[in-house]
Coordinates of C-alpha atoms and ligand atoms in Angstrom, one line a residue:
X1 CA 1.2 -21.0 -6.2
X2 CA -2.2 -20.1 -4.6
X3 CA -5.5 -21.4 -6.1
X4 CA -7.1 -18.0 -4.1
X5 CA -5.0 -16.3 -6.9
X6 CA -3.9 -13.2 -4.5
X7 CA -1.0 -11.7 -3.9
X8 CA 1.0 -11.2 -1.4
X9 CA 0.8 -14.6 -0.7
X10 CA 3.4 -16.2 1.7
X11 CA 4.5 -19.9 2.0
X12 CA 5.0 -20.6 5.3
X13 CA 8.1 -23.4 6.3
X14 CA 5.5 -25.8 6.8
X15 CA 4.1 -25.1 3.3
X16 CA 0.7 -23.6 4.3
X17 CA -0.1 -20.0 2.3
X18 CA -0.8 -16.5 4.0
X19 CA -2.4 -13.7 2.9
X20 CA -3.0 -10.5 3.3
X21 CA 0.2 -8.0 4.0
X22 CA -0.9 -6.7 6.8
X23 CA -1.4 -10.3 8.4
X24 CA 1.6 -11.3 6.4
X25 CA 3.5 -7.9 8.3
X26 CA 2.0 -9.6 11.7
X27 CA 3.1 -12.6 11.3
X28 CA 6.9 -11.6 10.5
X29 CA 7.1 -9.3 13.2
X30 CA 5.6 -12.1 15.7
X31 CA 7.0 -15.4 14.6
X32 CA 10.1 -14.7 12.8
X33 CA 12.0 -11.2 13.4
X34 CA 10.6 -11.0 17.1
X35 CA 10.6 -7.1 16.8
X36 CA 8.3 -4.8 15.3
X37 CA 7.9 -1.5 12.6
X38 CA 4.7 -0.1 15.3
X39 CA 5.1 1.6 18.4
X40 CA 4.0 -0.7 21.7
X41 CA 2.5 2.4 23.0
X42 CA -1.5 2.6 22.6
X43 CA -1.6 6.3 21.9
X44 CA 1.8 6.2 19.4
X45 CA 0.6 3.1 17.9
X46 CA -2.8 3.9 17.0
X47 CA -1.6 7.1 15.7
X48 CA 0.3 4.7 13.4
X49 CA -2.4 2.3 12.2
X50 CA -4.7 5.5 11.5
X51 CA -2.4 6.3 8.9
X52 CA -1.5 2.8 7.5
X53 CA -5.2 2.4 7.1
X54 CA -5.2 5.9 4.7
X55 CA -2.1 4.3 2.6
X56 CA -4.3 1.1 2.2
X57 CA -7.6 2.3 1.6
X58 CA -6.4 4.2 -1.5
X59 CA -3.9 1.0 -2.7
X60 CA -7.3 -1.2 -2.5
X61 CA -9.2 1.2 -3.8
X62 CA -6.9 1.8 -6.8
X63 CA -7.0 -1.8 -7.5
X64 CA -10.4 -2.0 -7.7
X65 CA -9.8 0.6 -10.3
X66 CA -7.4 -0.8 -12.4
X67 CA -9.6 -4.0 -12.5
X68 CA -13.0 -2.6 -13.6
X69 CA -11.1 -1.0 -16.1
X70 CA -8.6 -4.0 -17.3
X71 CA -10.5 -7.3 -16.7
X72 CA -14.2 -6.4 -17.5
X73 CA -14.7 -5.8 -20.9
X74 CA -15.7 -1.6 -22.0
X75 CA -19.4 -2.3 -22.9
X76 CA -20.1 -3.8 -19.4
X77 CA -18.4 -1.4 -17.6
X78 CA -20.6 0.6 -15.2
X79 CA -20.1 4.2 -15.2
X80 CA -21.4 5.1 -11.4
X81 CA -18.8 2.7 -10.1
X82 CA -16.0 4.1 -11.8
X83 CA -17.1 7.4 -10.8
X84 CA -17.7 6.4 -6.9
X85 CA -14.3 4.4 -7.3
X86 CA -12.4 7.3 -8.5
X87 CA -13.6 9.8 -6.3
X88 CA -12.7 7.2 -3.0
X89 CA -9.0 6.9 -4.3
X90 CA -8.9 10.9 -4.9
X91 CA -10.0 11.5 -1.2
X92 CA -7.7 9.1 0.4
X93 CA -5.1 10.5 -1.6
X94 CA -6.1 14.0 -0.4
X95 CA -6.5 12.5 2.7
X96 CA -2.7 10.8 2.6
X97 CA -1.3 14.1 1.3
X98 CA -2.8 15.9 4.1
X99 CA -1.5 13.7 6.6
X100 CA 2.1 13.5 5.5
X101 CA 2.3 17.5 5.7
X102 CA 0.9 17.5 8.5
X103 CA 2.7 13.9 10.6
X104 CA 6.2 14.0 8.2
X105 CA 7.5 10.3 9.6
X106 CA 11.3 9.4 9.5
X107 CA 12.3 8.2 5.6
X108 CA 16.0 7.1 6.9
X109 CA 17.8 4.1 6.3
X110 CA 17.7 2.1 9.5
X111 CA 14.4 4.2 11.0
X112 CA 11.4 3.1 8.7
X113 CA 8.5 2.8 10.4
X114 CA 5.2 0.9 9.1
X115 CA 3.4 3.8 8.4
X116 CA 6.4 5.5 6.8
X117 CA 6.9 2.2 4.5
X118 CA 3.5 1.7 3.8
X119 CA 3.0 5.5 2.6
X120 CA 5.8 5.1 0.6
X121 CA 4.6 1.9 -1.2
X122 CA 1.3 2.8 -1.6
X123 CA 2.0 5.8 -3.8
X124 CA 4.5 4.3 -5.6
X125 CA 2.2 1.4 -6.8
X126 CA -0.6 3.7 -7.6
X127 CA 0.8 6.6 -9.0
X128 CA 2.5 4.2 -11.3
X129 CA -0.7 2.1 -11.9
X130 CA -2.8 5.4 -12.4
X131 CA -0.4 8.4 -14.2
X132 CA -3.0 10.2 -15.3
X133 CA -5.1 10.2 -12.7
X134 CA -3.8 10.5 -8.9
X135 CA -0.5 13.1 -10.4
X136 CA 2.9 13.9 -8.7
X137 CA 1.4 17.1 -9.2
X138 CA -1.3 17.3 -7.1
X139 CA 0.4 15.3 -4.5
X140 CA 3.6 16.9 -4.3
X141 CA 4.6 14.9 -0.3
X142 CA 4.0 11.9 -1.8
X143 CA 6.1 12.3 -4.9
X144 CA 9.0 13.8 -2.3
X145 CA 8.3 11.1 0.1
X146 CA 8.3 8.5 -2.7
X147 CA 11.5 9.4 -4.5
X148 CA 13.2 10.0 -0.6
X149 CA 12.2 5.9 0.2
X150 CA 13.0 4.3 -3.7
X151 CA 16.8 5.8 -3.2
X152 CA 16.9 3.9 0.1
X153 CA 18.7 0.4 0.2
X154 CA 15.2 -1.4 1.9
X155 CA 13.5 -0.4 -0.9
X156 CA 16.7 -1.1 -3.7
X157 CA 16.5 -4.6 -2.2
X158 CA 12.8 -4.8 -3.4
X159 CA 12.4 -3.4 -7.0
X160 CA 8.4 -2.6 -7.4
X161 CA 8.7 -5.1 -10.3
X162 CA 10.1 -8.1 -8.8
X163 CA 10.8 -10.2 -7.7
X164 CA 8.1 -11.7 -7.4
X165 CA 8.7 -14.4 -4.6
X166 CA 11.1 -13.8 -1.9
X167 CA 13.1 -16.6 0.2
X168 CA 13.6 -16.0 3.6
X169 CA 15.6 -17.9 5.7
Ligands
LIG1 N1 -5.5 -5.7 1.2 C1 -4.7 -6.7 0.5 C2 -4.7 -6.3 -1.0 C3 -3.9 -7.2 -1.9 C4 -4.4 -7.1 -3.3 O1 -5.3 -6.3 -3.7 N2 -3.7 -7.8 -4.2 C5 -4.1 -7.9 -5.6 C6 -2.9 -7.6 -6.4 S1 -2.3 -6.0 -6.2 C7 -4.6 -9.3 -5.9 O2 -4.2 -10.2 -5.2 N3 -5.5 -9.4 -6.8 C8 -6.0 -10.6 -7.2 C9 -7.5 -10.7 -7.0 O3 -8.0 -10.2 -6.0 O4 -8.2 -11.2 -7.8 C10 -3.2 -6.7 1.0 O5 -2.8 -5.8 1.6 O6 -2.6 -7.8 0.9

């Protein structure tokens, strides 16, 4: 559905294509549901987007991960970016794990915040995409957190499989 080939990608009502979530998330919040997951106030809410942008360093950086390693081919693989790769989505890992013992959001049904959501999502997708690597182990608040969020009916509405397009109305 979008020549760019990236996903998320949403079609608007008037049948252009958005990208990005976090300008997707905007433009929700803005233009269709008129309310917002971030706090209005400057200190709260920059408190907030420090630790979204933890949560999506290490999903971007895990996809740049999973791509070296599944779309180019072994012998043209280049070891010093696997190894700088790695070690980026280990410390904002770290860096997440620290956080959420330190800043524990709200993981209630009817209280999710962005940065609560996002957390959430983001070690879902990559300890899923990377088992052996970034453990439930060695992150044992972002398994917790994780399992909390997957039990709760926002995120039973949105299986991490599928689907993969979503109507709104
Ligand atoms: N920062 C972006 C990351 C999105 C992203 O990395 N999407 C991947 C799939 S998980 C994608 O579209 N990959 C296709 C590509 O870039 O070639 C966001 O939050 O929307």
């Amino acid at each position: 559905m979008n020549p760019v080939v990236k996903a998320p990608t949403l079609i608007l009502d008037s049948g252009e294509m958005l990208m990005d979530s976090t300008l997707i998330i905007d433009y929700v919040e803005c233009c269709v549901a008129g309310k917002s997951l971030l706090a209005s106030d400057k200190v709260e809410r920059t408190v907030a987007l420090r630790r979204i942008s933890h949560a999506l360093m290490a999903t971007d950086k895990a996809v740049q991960l999973i791509y070296e390693r599944n779309l180019r081919p072994v012998e043209k693989q280049h070891e010093p970016w696997l190894e700088r790769v790695t070690g980026q989505i280990l410390a904002a890992c770290a860096a997440l794990e620290t956080i959420i013992t330190q800043h524990p959001l709200p993981m209630q049904s009817g209280k999710l915040s962005q940065a609560a959501i996002t957390r959430a999502v983001a070690w879902q997708f990559i300890n899923s995409m990377l088992p052996a690597l970034v453990t439930a182990t060695d992150h044992p608040q972002l398994q917790t957190l994780s399992i909390v969020a997957e039990s709760l009916p926002e995120f039973l509405a949105f299986p991490p499989d599928g689907p993969g397009v979503v109507a709104h109305s």
